[in-house]
XYZ file of C-alpha atoms in Angstrom:
786
model
C 103.358 115.262 90.344
C 104.775 118.256 92.193
C 102.091 120.404 90.610
C 99.389 118.193 92.098
C 101.088 118.290 95.511
C 101.087 122.096 95.310
C 97.337 122.105 94.722
C 96.903 119.553 97.521
C 98.509 121.886 100.072
C 95.288 123.862 100.114
C 93.354 120.855 101.420
C 95.300 120.820 104.691
C 93.260 122.062 107.632
C 95.810 124.524 109.011
C 97.118 125.812 105.711
C 96.318 129.429 104.857
C 95.339 129.955 101.196
C 96.577 133.544 101.388
C 100.170 132.292 101.478
C 99.935 131.261 97.819
C 99.123 133.547 94.925
C 100.562 131.664 91.948
C 101.074 127.987 91.038
C 103.008 127.045 87.902
C 102.884 123.375 86.881
C 104.640 121.598 84.019
C 103.321 118.298 82.585
C 101.235 117.711 85.721
C 98.304 115.277 85.224
C 95.650 117.327 87.046
C 92.561 115.474 85.806
C 93.414 111.862 86.642
C 96.454 109.644 87.215
C 98.125 108.191 84.154
C 97.981 104.652 85.559
C 95.209 104.260 88.153
C 96.750 101.162 89.749
C 96.302 102.452 93.306
C 93.001 103.249 95.072
C 94.772 105.666 97.408
C 96.046 107.674 94.440
C 92.544 107.943 92.971
C 91.140 108.983 96.350
C 93.857 111.634 96.540
C 92.900 112.993 93.113
C 89.220 113.065 94.031
C 89.954 114.874 97.288
C 92.090 117.547 95.616
C 89.813 118.206 92.631
C 86.623 118.178 94.702
C 88.151 120.593 97.205
C 89.005 123.078 94.474
C 85.536 122.789 92.990
C 83.693 123.175 96.292
C 85.923 126.028 97.507
C 86.143 127.912 94.252
C 85.093 131.178 95.883
C 87.750 130.972 98.620
C 90.489 130.103 96.126
C 89.616 132.729 93.540
C 92.766 134.746 94.307
C 95.104 131.873 93.399
C 96.263 131.811 89.790
C 97.314 128.507 88.210
C 99.327 128.003 85.045
C 99.512 124.472 83.613
C 101.888 123.818 80.703
C 101.767 120.538 78.762
C 104.479 119.053 76.583
C 102.291 118.061 73.640
C 102.505 114.938 71.520
C 106.150 114.288 72.369
C 105.245 113.636 75.991
C 104.569 109.910 75.876
C 104.202 109.614 79.659
C 101.529 112.230 80.393
C 99.168 113.091 77.567
C 98.316 116.779 77.404
C 94.597 116.267 77.984
C 95.338 115.206 81.568
C 97.206 118.456 82.264
C 94.268 120.720 81.449
C 92.791 121.979 84.688
C 89.162 121.103 85.506
C 86.688 123.365 83.746
C 85.411 124.785 87.026
C 88.609 126.860 87.320
C 87.836 128.746 84.132
C 84.704 130.362 85.515
C 86.645 132.876 87.575
C 89.512 133.355 85.103
C 92.080 132.084 87.560
C 93.513 129.167 85.580
C 95.358 128.856 82.313
C 96.167 125.560 80.564
C 98.308 125.538 77.451
C 100.502 123.252 75.327
C 104.140 124.253 74.891
C 103.782 124.278 71.093
C 101.407 127.229 71.474
C 103.613 129.276 73.823
C 105.027 132.383 72.046
C 108.789 132.399 71.591
C 108.808 128.693 72.412
C 106.615 127.016 69.760
C 108.177 123.644 70.526
C 106.923 120.288 71.734
C 108.737 118.714 74.672
C 108.836 115.307 76.251
C 108.150 114.666 79.917
C 111.750 115.289 80.984
C 112.833 118.088 78.677
C 109.879 120.293 79.624
C 111.741 121.329 82.788
C 114.940 122.293 80.961
C 113.605 123.438 77.579
C 115.440 126.773 77.210
C 112.642 128.528 75.304
C 110.067 127.560 77.915
C 112.404 128.508 80.759
C 112.889 131.971 79.303
C 109.146 132.484 78.841
C 108.561 131.455 82.465
C 111.335 133.694 83.834
C 110.117 136.701 81.858
C 106.665 136.153 83.288
C 108.079 135.979 86.829
C 109.818 139.322 86.412
C 106.670 140.971 85.072
C 104.625 139.501 87.931
C 106.691 141.326 90.548
C 105.108 144.218 92.406
C 107.465 147.211 92.389
C 106.483 148.228 95.927
C 106.539 144.884 97.737
C 109.023 143.161 95.406
C 106.830 140.061 95.672
C 104.400 138.403 93.280
C 101.573 140.858 92.714
C 98.368 140.350 94.703
C 96.199 141.513 91.814
C 94.643 138.377 90.157
C 93.691 140.335 87.050
C 97.249 141.503 86.504
C 98.586 137.994 87.033
C 96.322 136.620 84.315
C 97.254 139.527 82.031
C 100.963 138.825 82.453
C 100.560 135.079 81.930
C 98.430 135.647 78.845
C 101.062 138.063 77.532
C 103.878 135.522 77.782
C 102.043 132.230 77.238
C 99.019 132.926 75.008
C 99.550 135.889 72.672
C 102.752 137.882 72.722
C 102.349 141.332 71.087
C 106.112 141.799 70.599
C 106.107 144.531 73.263
C 107.272 144.790 76.815
C 104.718 144.476 79.597
C 105.689 147.782 81.211
C 103.971 149.744 78.433
C 100.576 151.309 79.097
C 98.049 149.675 76.810
C 95.379 152.365 77.228
C 97.650 155.387 76.818
C 97.077 157.770 73.915
C 99.880 159.425 72.037
C 100.312 162.138 69.441
C 102.339 161.311 66.357
C 103.935 164.329 64.736
C 107.290 165.919 64.125
C 109.944 165.931 61.491
C 109.576 162.279 60.473
C 108.582 161.453 56.934
C 104.842 160.765 56.406
C 103.811 158.844 53.313
C 100.151 158.158 52.456
C 99.232 154.747 51.046
C 96.012 154.559 49.034
C 96.426 151.084 47.512
C 94.715 148.072 49.093
C 97.931 146.019 48.899
C 101.312 147.408 49.932
C 104.853 146.105 50.367
C 107.863 147.930 51.762
C 111.359 146.461 51.966
C 114.346 147.974 53.786
C 117.766 146.847 52.562
C 120.047 149.402 54.243
C 119.841 152.143 56.816
C 116.600 154.076 56.989
C 115.152 156.952 58.968
C 111.915 156.839 60.898
C 108.960 156.858 58.522
C 105.181 156.796 59.025
C 102.879 155.254 56.416
C 99.216 156.230 56.656
C 96.330 154.069 55.422
C 93.036 155.998 55.099
C 89.964 153.962 56.085
C 87.204 155.995 54.476
C 87.610 154.492 51.037
C 88.035 150.921 52.293
C 85.293 150.373 54.872
C 82.630 149.394 52.353
C 84.750 147.074 50.206
C 86.819 145.352 52.889
C 86.273 143.934 56.347
C 89.824 143.543 57.684
C 93.272 145.106 57.586
C 96.283 142.822 57.889
C 100.011 143.565 58.218
C 103.067 141.507 58.996
C 106.793 142.100 59.031
C 109.896 140.183 59.988
C 111.466 142.919 62.132
C 110.844 141.362 65.538
C 112.042 144.297 67.679
C 109.843 144.920 70.696
C 108.478 148.324 69.795
C 105.140 149.891 68.887
C 104.663 149.825 65.157
C 100.990 150.373 64.315
C 98.579 153.069 65.518
C 95.048 154.263 64.943
C 94.297 157.940 64.370
C 91.028 159.641 65.170
C 92.053 162.730 63.231
C 94.879 163.146 60.740
C 95.760 166.606 59.441
C 99.022 167.566 57.713
C 101.346 164.991 59.246
C 99.713 165.260 62.630
C 97.902 162.240 64.068
C 95.859 163.291 67.086
C 94.264 160.911 69.551
C 96.459 158.075 68.344
C 95.923 154.745 70.041
C 98.594 152.074 70.117
C 97.194 149.102 68.183
C 100.410 147.154 68.562
C 98.858 145.299 71.495
C 96.800 143.401 68.904
C 99.976 142.008 67.389
C 100.471 138.259 67.371
C 104.065 137.051 67.447
C 104.711 134.047 65.184
C 108.026 132.174 64.687
C 109.533 134.282 61.822
C 107.133 137.252 61.721
C 104.800 139.397 63.762
C 101.312 139.939 62.431
C 98.329 142.111 63.215
C 94.788 141.668 61.891
C 92.297 144.441 62.618
C 88.559 144.255 62.000
C 87.453 147.570 60.555
C 84.041 147.659 62.216
C 85.713 147.448 65.623
C 87.281 150.884 65.027
C 84.445 153.127 63.755
C 85.993 156.311 65.170
C 89.368 155.931 63.455
C 90.198 157.704 60.220
C 93.623 156.196 59.536
C 95.867 153.326 60.402
C 99.467 154.454 60.781
C 102.386 152.103 60.309
C 105.719 153.112 61.802
C 109.048 152.028 60.332
C 111.759 152.831 62.887
C 115.284 154.020 62.310
C 117.430 151.018 61.507
C 121.136 150.476 61.252
C 121.559 148.100 58.350
C 118.745 145.722 59.316
C 116.995 144.191 56.349
C 113.298 143.495 56.704
C 110.042 143.536 54.768
C 106.648 144.868 55.767
C 103.499 143.824 53.884
C 99.958 145.069 54.398
C 96.611 144.591 52.709
C 92.911 145.249 53.058
C 90.805 142.161 52.462
C 87.335 140.736 52.831
C 87.229 137.855 55.292
C 84.538 135.942 53.381
C 86.662 135.807 50.237
C 89.667 134.471 52.177
C 87.764 131.819 54.148
C 87.236 128.358 52.652
C 85.335 125.487 54.210
C 86.807 122.030 53.858
C 85.181 118.781 54.963
C 87.650 116.374 56.529
C 87.724 112.748 55.397
C 86.028 110.037 57.420
C 88.154 108.223 59.959
C 87.270 104.859 58.357
C 88.573 105.947 54.960
C 92.013 104.717 56.109
C 93.756 107.318 53.971
C 92.462 106.027 50.628
C 90.380 109.141 49.984
C 91.241 112.808 50.224
C 89.633 116.217 49.940
C 91.349 119.048 48.108
C 90.733 122.763 47.688
C 92.610 125.411 45.727
C 93.034 128.900 47.133
C 92.256 131.036 44.109
C 92.881 134.507 45.541
C 96.376 135.790 46.150
C 96.956 137.488 49.459
C 98.835 137.498 52.707
C 96.420 135.448 54.809
C 93.921 132.652 54.176
C 91.638 130.660 56.469
C 90.666 127.026 55.878
C 87.916 125.808 58.207
C 88.127 122.053 58.834
C 84.514 120.918 59.057
C 83.543 117.953 61.297
C 86.925 117.939 63.045
C 86.394 117.793 66.786
C 86.954 114.251 68.090
C 90.107 112.919 69.681
C 90.090 109.768 67.549
C 90.421 111.821 64.348
C 93.890 112.336 62.868
C 94.796 113.757 59.491
C 97.698 114.603 57.259
C 97.291 118.031 55.675
C 99.438 118.657 52.608
C 100.006 122.230 51.412
C 101.460 122.673 47.956
C 102.428 126.087 46.673
C 103.247 127.108 43.135
C 105.144 130.371 42.837
C 106.124 132.456 39.817
C 108.433 135.453 39.450
C 109.707 135.194 43.007
C 112.590 137.514 43.700
C 113.618 135.993 47.009
C 112.918 133.015 49.223
C 110.121 133.719 51.705
C 108.908 131.732 54.643
C 105.241 130.839 54.973
C 103.640 130.155 58.334
C 100.824 127.621 58.739
C 99.010 127.762 62.047
C 96.491 125.137 63.166
C 94.125 126.858 65.592
C 91.913 124.948 68.032
C 89.433 127.512 69.380
C 88.272 125.608 72.469
C 91.783 124.807 73.708
C 95.207 126.453 73.743
C 96.935 123.755 71.701
C 97.837 125.567 68.485
C 100.713 124.265 66.390
C 103.003 126.086 63.955
C 104.568 124.789 60.766
C 107.061 126.699 58.618
C 107.664 126.252 54.913
C 110.359 127.922 52.850
C 110.605 125.664 49.806
C 108.312 124.801 46.955
C 107.812 121.182 47.909
C 104.723 119.918 49.644
C 104.508 120.639 53.368
C 102.863 118.080 55.625
C 100.978 119.077 58.780
C 99.863 116.529 61.346
C 96.400 117.476 62.607
C 95.081 115.816 65.776
C 93.611 116.968 69.067
C 94.488 116.806 72.737
C 90.914 117.553 73.825
C 87.607 116.919 72.094
C 85.195 119.696 71.203
C 82.867 120.449 74.164
C 79.166 119.916 73.773
C 77.167 122.869 72.448
C 80.340 124.415 71.045
C 79.960 125.628 67.467
C 83.553 126.751 66.934
C 85.621 125.175 64.144
C 89.264 124.170 63.923
C 90.912 126.544 61.451
C 94.119 126.366 59.467
C 95.548 129.882 59.149
C 97.929 130.335 56.240
C 100.233 133.368 56.247
C 101.301 133.236 52.635
C 103.137 135.005 49.842
C 101.264 137.102 47.322
C 103.184 135.604 44.406
C 102.054 132.025 45.068
C 99.050 129.771 44.501
C 98.171 127.188 47.159
C 96.460 123.804 47.229
C 95.388 122.198 50.492
C 94.759 118.440 50.698
C 93.502 116.575 53.750
C 93.542 112.806 54.193
C 93.024 110.491 57.148
C 96.196 109.094 58.710
C 95.378 105.582 59.889
C 98.700 105.257 61.730
C 98.013 108.429 63.697
C 94.453 107.270 64.433
C 95.957 104.187 66.052
C 98.379 106.499 67.849
C 95.467 108.481 69.273
C 93.826 105.226 70.357
C 96.983 104.178 72.205
C 97.542 107.678 73.600
C 94.097 107.927 75.166
C 93.300 104.271 75.903
C 96.643 102.466 76.013
C 96.657 102.368 79.845
C 93.342 100.455 79.660
C 94.798 97.642 77.536
C 95.592 95.383 80.567
C 91.853 95.400 81.303
C 91.058 93.683 78.014
C 94.051 91.364 78.218
C 92.933 90.073 81.610
C 89.308 89.872 80.465
C 90.419 87.712 77.510
C 92.513 85.433 79.741
C 89.612 85.107 82.181
C 87.272 84.089 79.363
C 89.825 81.494 78.226
C 90.149 80.285 81.809
C 86.379 79.920 82.086
C 86.247 78.105 78.755
C 88.934 75.723 79.948
C 86.949 74.901 83.087
C 83.717 74.527 81.093
C 85.428 72.100 78.743
C 86.714 70.177 81.748
C 83.206 69.954 83.219
C 81.465 68.916 80.009
C 84.116 66.708 78.376
C 86.403 65.712 81.217
C 89.518 67.110 79.562
C 91.537 70.339 79.532
C 92.434 72.141 76.335
C 95.512 74.242 75.756
C 95.469 77.926 76.655
C 95.649 79.101 73.037
C 92.803 76.770 72.035
C 90.646 77.964 74.922
C 91.481 81.552 74.041
C 90.436 81.148 70.406
C 87.149 79.472 71.382
C 86.057 81.406 74.473
C 87.535 84.922 74.257
C 84.753 86.542 72.237
C 83.962 90.259 72.592
C 80.260 89.637 71.911
C 80.018 87.911 75.277
C 80.994 91.102 77.116
C 80.492 94.228 75.011
C 76.686 94.095 74.505
C 76.042 93.896 78.240
C 78.337 96.824 79.070
C 76.851 98.964 76.286
C 73.312 98.046 77.330
C 74.001 99.131 80.913
C 75.477 102.405 79.675
C 72.382 103.031 77.559
C 69.916 102.168 80.352
C 71.706 104.460 82.800
C 70.138 107.359 80.900
C 66.790 106.435 82.474
C 66.069 107.463 86.031
C 64.481 104.164 87.079
C 67.541 102.176 86.038
C 69.886 104.746 87.559
C 67.974 104.526 90.859
C 68.192 100.732 90.812
C 71.894 100.931 89.975
C 72.541 103.250 92.913
C 70.423 101.112 95.228
C 72.705 98.175 94.486
C 75.712 100.351 95.453
C 77.371 99.732 92.089
C 80.218 101.917 90.905
C 79.804 104.347 88.056
C 80.582 102.781 84.704
C 84.047 103.802 83.589
C 82.741 104.375 80.064
C 80.411 107.027 81.499
C 83.393 108.750 83.133
C 85.383 108.609 79.899
C 82.436 110.034 77.958
C 82.200 112.942 80.373
C 85.910 113.633 79.829
C 85.463 113.558 76.043
C 87.858 110.655 75.438
C 85.365 107.896 74.629
C 84.470 107.146 71.037
C 82.566 104.371 69.219
C 84.157 100.950 68.754
C 87.103 101.776 71.019
C 86.240 98.982 73.440
C 85.868 96.464 70.606
C 89.219 97.491 69.113
C 90.907 97.226 72.507
C 89.331 93.810 72.978
C 90.917 92.557 69.751
C 94.241 94.051 70.820
C 93.852 92.399 74.225
C 93.153 88.986 72.696
C 96.164 89.352 70.403
C 98.484 90.339 73.247
C 97.173 87.492 75.410
C 97.724 85.008 72.592
C 101.260 86.111 71.745
C 102.207 86.365 75.385
C 100.941 82.801 75.819
C 103.175 81.713 72.939
C 106.122 83.550 74.468
C 105.418 81.966 77.868
C 105.337 78.469 76.352
C 108.604 79.172 74.551
C 110.156 80.378 77.811
C 108.941 77.228 79.566
C 110.603 75.088 76.920
C 113.924 76.848 77.374
C 113.811 76.780 81.173
C 112.653 73.162 81.272
C 115.470 72.164 78.935
C 117.911 73.822 81.306
C 116.255 72.090 84.271
C 116.415 68.680 82.561
C 120.082 69.210 81.767
C 120.913 70.190 85.357
C 118.533 68.095 87.450
C 117.685 65.147 85.217
C 114.356 64.256 86.901
C 113.732 60.529 87.187
C 110.212 60.478 88.629
C 106.993 62.414 88.320
C 105.679 64.346 91.335
C 103.873 61.839 93.511
C 102.598 63.945 96.420
C 99.044 64.817 95.418
C 98.070 66.275 98.786
C 96.912 69.864 98.527
C 97.768 70.878 102.088
C 100.763 69.670 104.048
C 102.362 71.182 107.133
C 105.304 72.332 105.052
C 103.111 74.034 102.439
C 100.963 75.589 105.136
C 104.112 76.960 106.744
C 105.268 78.467 103.446
C 101.854 80.077 102.997
C 101.939 81.574 106.482
C 105.449 82.885 105.854
C 104.341 84.610 102.665
C 101.303 86.090 104.414
C 103.644 87.398 107.108
C 105.893 88.929 104.441
C 102.929 90.626 102.751
C 101.763 92.194 106.025
C 105.201 93.300 107.251
C 106.795 94.460 103.994
C 104.815 94.865 100.764
C 101.952 92.867 99.290
C 103.349 93.160 95.765
C 106.666 91.726 97.009
C 104.887 88.682 98.445
C 103.011 88.233 95.167
C 106.286 88.320 93.265
C 107.772 85.624 95.524
C 104.783 83.314 95.179
C 104.826 83.913 91.421
C 108.453 82.782 91.251
C 107.596 79.773 93.421
C 104.683 78.900 91.134
C 106.905 79.335 88.091
C 109.435 76.918 89.574
C 106.717 74.305 90.130
C 105.435 74.684 86.574
C 108.971 74.306 85.187
C 109.375 71.111 87.174
C 106.077 69.748 85.887
C 106.828 70.783 82.305
C 110.247 69.115 82.509
C 108.662 65.897 83.749
C 106.046 65.896 81.004
C 108.787 66.426 78.395
C 111.139 63.844 79.918
C 108.811 60.934 80.539
C 107.096 60.612 77.141
C 110.443 59.530 75.694
C 110.761 56.945 78.464
C 107.210 55.538 78.399
C 105.937 56.658 74.984
C 102.488 57.087 76.450
C 101.781 60.813 76.445
C 99.535 62.443 73.812
C 101.364 63.976 70.901
C 101.075 67.720 71.470
C 101.788 68.462 67.825
C 98.928 66.227 66.770
C 96.680 67.860 69.344
C 97.601 71.320 68.117
C 97.033 70.177 64.531
C 93.643 68.785 65.510
C 92.696 72.052 67.206
C 93.799 74.016 64.143
C 91.810 71.764 61.800
C 88.681 72.174 63.877
C 89.204 75.931 64.058
C 89.313 75.993 60.264
C 86.178 73.876 60.132
C 84.513 76.349 62.457
C 85.350 79.239 60.132
C 84.020 77.307 57.127
C 80.865 76.093 58.876
C 77.351 77.053 57.854
C 76.735 80.807 58.242
C 73.325 80.057 59.738
C 74.913 78.644 62.879
C 74.983 81.020 65.800
C 78.330 81.750 67.531
C 77.341 79.552 70.485
C 76.510 76.645 68.115
C 79.910 77.035 66.478
C 81.631 76.943 69.859
C 79.688 73.809 70.872
C 80.549 72.153 67.548
C 84.238 72.898 68.038
C 84.190 71.698 71.642
C 82.390 68.462 70.662
C 84.772 67.651 67.815
C 87.829 68.574 69.846
C 86.571 66.481 72.768
C 85.970 63.495 70.511
C 89.509 63.732 69.174
C 91.079 64.059 72.607
C 88.895 61.281 74.005
C 90.004 58.893 71.271
C 93.631 59.763 72.011
C 93.237 59.132 75.721
C 91.357 55.891 75.088
C 94.331 54.762 73.079
C 96.637 55.715 75.919
C 94.533 53.884 78.484
C 94.203 50.715 76.421
C 95.185 47.448 78.082
C 98.215 47.161 75.836
C 99.789 50.103 77.529
C 101.083 50.529 81.029
C 98.032 51.674 82.998
C 99.762 53.398 85.955
C 102.192 55.255 83.726
C 99.440 56.296 81.375
C 97.216 57.597 84.147
C 99.991 59.593 85.753
C 101.201 61.100 82.501
C 97.741 62.043 81.265
C 96.950 63.732 84.562
C 100.322 65.529 84.526
C 99.644 66.845 81.013
C 96.157 67.987 82.021
C 97.491 69.712 85.132
C 100.150 71.473 83.079
C 97.555 73.027 80.773
C 95.592 74.399 83.721
C 98.698 75.722 85.478
C 99.876 77.521 82.336
C 96.556 79.373 82.121
C 96.742 80.343 85.802
C 100.311 81.555 85.314
C 99.222 83.716 82.377
C 96.541 85.254 84.581
C 98.906 85.691 87.512
C 101.562 87.432 85.398
C 99.259 90.341 84.567
C 98.166 90.635 88.187
C 101.840 90.974 89.118
C 102.407 93.589 86.393
C 99.550 95.727 87.709
C 101.091 95.624 91.193
C 104.566 96.638 89.976
C 104.147 100.395 90.704
C 103.538 99.538 94.347
C 106.594 97.252 94.390
C 108.834 99.869 92.753
C 107.732 102.519 95.244
C 108.437 100.153 98.142
C 111.909 99.331 96.805
C 112.811 103.005 96.346
C 111.761 103.811 99.908
C 113.121 100.654 101.511
C 115.955 102.546 103.197
C 113.401 104.658 105.063
C 110.800 102.082 106.043
C 110.532 98.316 105.680
C 106.738 98.359 105.684
C 104.717 99.994 102.915
C 101.940 101.958 104.577
C 99.356 102.188 103.194
C 99.719 99.100 101.041
C 97.167 98.928 98.204
C 97.803 95.219 97.652
C 98.399 94.092 101.221
C 95.004 92.541 101.947
C 94.653 91.002 98.493
C 98.170 89.564 98.639
C 97.511 87.963 102.018
C 94.624 86.004 100.481
C 96.167 85.416 97.081
C 99.447 83.916 98.340
C 97.514 81.227 100.202
C 95.303 80.627 97.154
C 98.293 80.277 94.836
C 100.176 77.989 97.196
C 97.162 75.680 97.070
C 96.704 75.980 93.315
C 100.296 75.149 92.449
C 99.871 71.777 94.157
C 96.335 71.097 92.906
C 95.340 68.795 90.083
C 92.572 68.632 87.529
C 91.224 65.427 89.044
C 90.692 67.177 92.383
C 88.131 69.588 90.950
C 86.313 67.369 88.443
C 83.914 66.006 91.063
C 83.527 69.275 92.983
C 80.063 70.686 93.510
C 81.398 74.182 92.869
C 83.207 73.475 89.612
C 80.214 74.503 87.480
C 80.020 77.832 89.321
C 83.759 78.284 88.940
C 83.417 77.619 85.205
C 80.627 80.181 84.767
C 82.093 82.830 87.057
C 84.840 84.178 84.703
C 82.235 85.556 82.288
C 80.535 87.940 84.776
C 83.965 88.788 86.161
C 85.151 89.706 82.654
C 82.091 91.907 82.229
C 82.831 93.585 85.566
C 86.468 94.127 84.563
C 85.510 95.860 81.305
C 82.757 97.867 83.021
C 84.669 99.056 86.088
C 88.355 98.581 85.248
C 89.562 100.998 82.523
C 89.669 104.010 84.869
C 90.427 101.930 87.983
C 93.059 99.344 87.073
C 93.473 98.149 90.659
C 89.968 96.634 90.522
C 91.066 94.282 87.747
C 93.388 92.340 90.042
C 90.656 91.918 92.629
C 88.170 90.560 90.093
C 90.746 88.124 88.706
C 91.584 86.964 92.229
C 87.946 86.004 92.833
C 88.136 83.472 89.988
C 91.250 81.901 91.493
C 89.621 81.810 94.929
C 86.678 79.791 93.587
C 89.143 77.402 91.958
C 90.656 76.745 95.378
C 87.220 76.188 96.895
C 86.619 73.527 94.248
C 89.660 71.665 95.535
C 88.089 71.347 98.994
C 84.352 71.094 98.188
């Protein structure tokens, strides 16, 4: 976050932009916060990014370097570290992944990026080259700053920066000059050697070939390839240093020159320096780019890895290019297998496979030195921009003695990883939406049938994505039309979060539906875990307390409870709203444990409470009947059928309990206690996720408690002040108190539009989710009084 603070300095009124010339950030989420649980944090981001966009002209002399950790950084995904596109217009910003940094070529997690030795050295070398010799400060020339940063972080030519790129030199003297007329050439040095120049005439190769390629594994920082305008008797006049076109790779340095870019040159000259026992190999070749380029269509993401595409590289050579067609979305992920078959190999050689993403500096390198299959993981940090025709390319720097086969297949596990990487922070949105739908279904069942169902039963019946997704997608589609957009703005509605995600290139089809299924699953299993925890805690409570009576005080408001509510409101206003929410959550949990203990204890005494196992079995049987029902029934008809059958079963059970042969007062109390418990468990499930979303605020308050008791500003202060009173009322409420309420039908229907609002406006603004969920609880309290 220090990188964002550095950019925020410029927004201060009295701060002079001229004081800063260079900003280097590492793993800084410039685009948006990782977890948008705080409205103040989002406002801060908007203020900083908008300031840089609106004042682009005034800030043109500030150079920014942003380095991301890559796929090993599980805290900040690399797409968030790429600076806004507006900074690229004036060539003052550079965003890159550490795996693409020369002489680093390594991924790093969020902590190691600050002490990764390779990245530290690259940064320090850049700092030295950025110094102005006269002022001994960072140079004021923006063009030079970008040149230096590109030298050390984008493409390293295996030369020092202090060399003059445009200088011409004359190559002559007593060194040995050897002409090379073949299109393919290899030279190996085993022992000491004197300086030698090898000349490659271009006249005979311009028509047959398009490129000239060389690589060697002598990584000394010296000039090693030149272009001659005129070459006569070991004298190269007008020689230009072409070594600046070199690209440094992990075990080799390579240079690829396009012949038509050098029409005035007559020769390429390769220099082999004087060595003292160093062993190295230099290989060069002329080749035609079309013959070395193969197009390969990637497999569909829904193939789940059962299909694959394969190509065989027929021609032998030093370099091959495989263009991966239709690869440009962030939800795509592939395993690329490269098999090589070599014959008559004299020594073990290392191949380099480079995955190049043309619209982003996120290249990755893979080395192979054995004959087994090499696997490359291919996935993106950023999606291909619109109207961009570039193609992701796999560059293979190979051995001439080998044949290669390239196979690509979809990796379903990595597709799920991309889904979690880009949309994992939005999962609480769909969990809370699912719980809200279950909560609304529970209230609807109470209104129509007079009974409460368990949380898991309500979840299986009511939490249906088709109730929410079509409306959100329809709104997104209609926002393309001006009349609907004008109406939307007139109602002062927020921008749909899916629209924001689409503009950032991270939205893809079916992602919301997949997250909804994940959310329902998490809500269900958390509900099972919560019930299991209640059983353990209630068993402990029964063993310690041994309750002898059921709670008899059915009053919602008492002076004591009102005093507790006022105390919690006071705590939320003077300390931290999240802290007050945590206290009331623990208080609510204690009440639920007491009630659960009583419901477990008294059935054995009175033998009058419904058998929960039978009820669960009944619910399961009806769920199976629902799955096996007529396909012509609509989803709503299936839900009504299940609710009717389940209601009939529960009604018959309660009629048995309330029969004259039983004890009427005990039956009535126990049935109401069981009904209340079901409703309280659902509210506790909802409250737990509200507390989890407020945890960042609580953690920040705890870490700064020694400086200030009050959290200012407090993102959850106002909501907590209302919610603590609401929860204090709810924990003492009963199902019977809301059955006859005039507002209970509204409270039962309200969770559906709230769930739609959560999915529409919550994924990029998680703090809104808690507010929407609190509205449902507030209406529940109003039902207790109306």
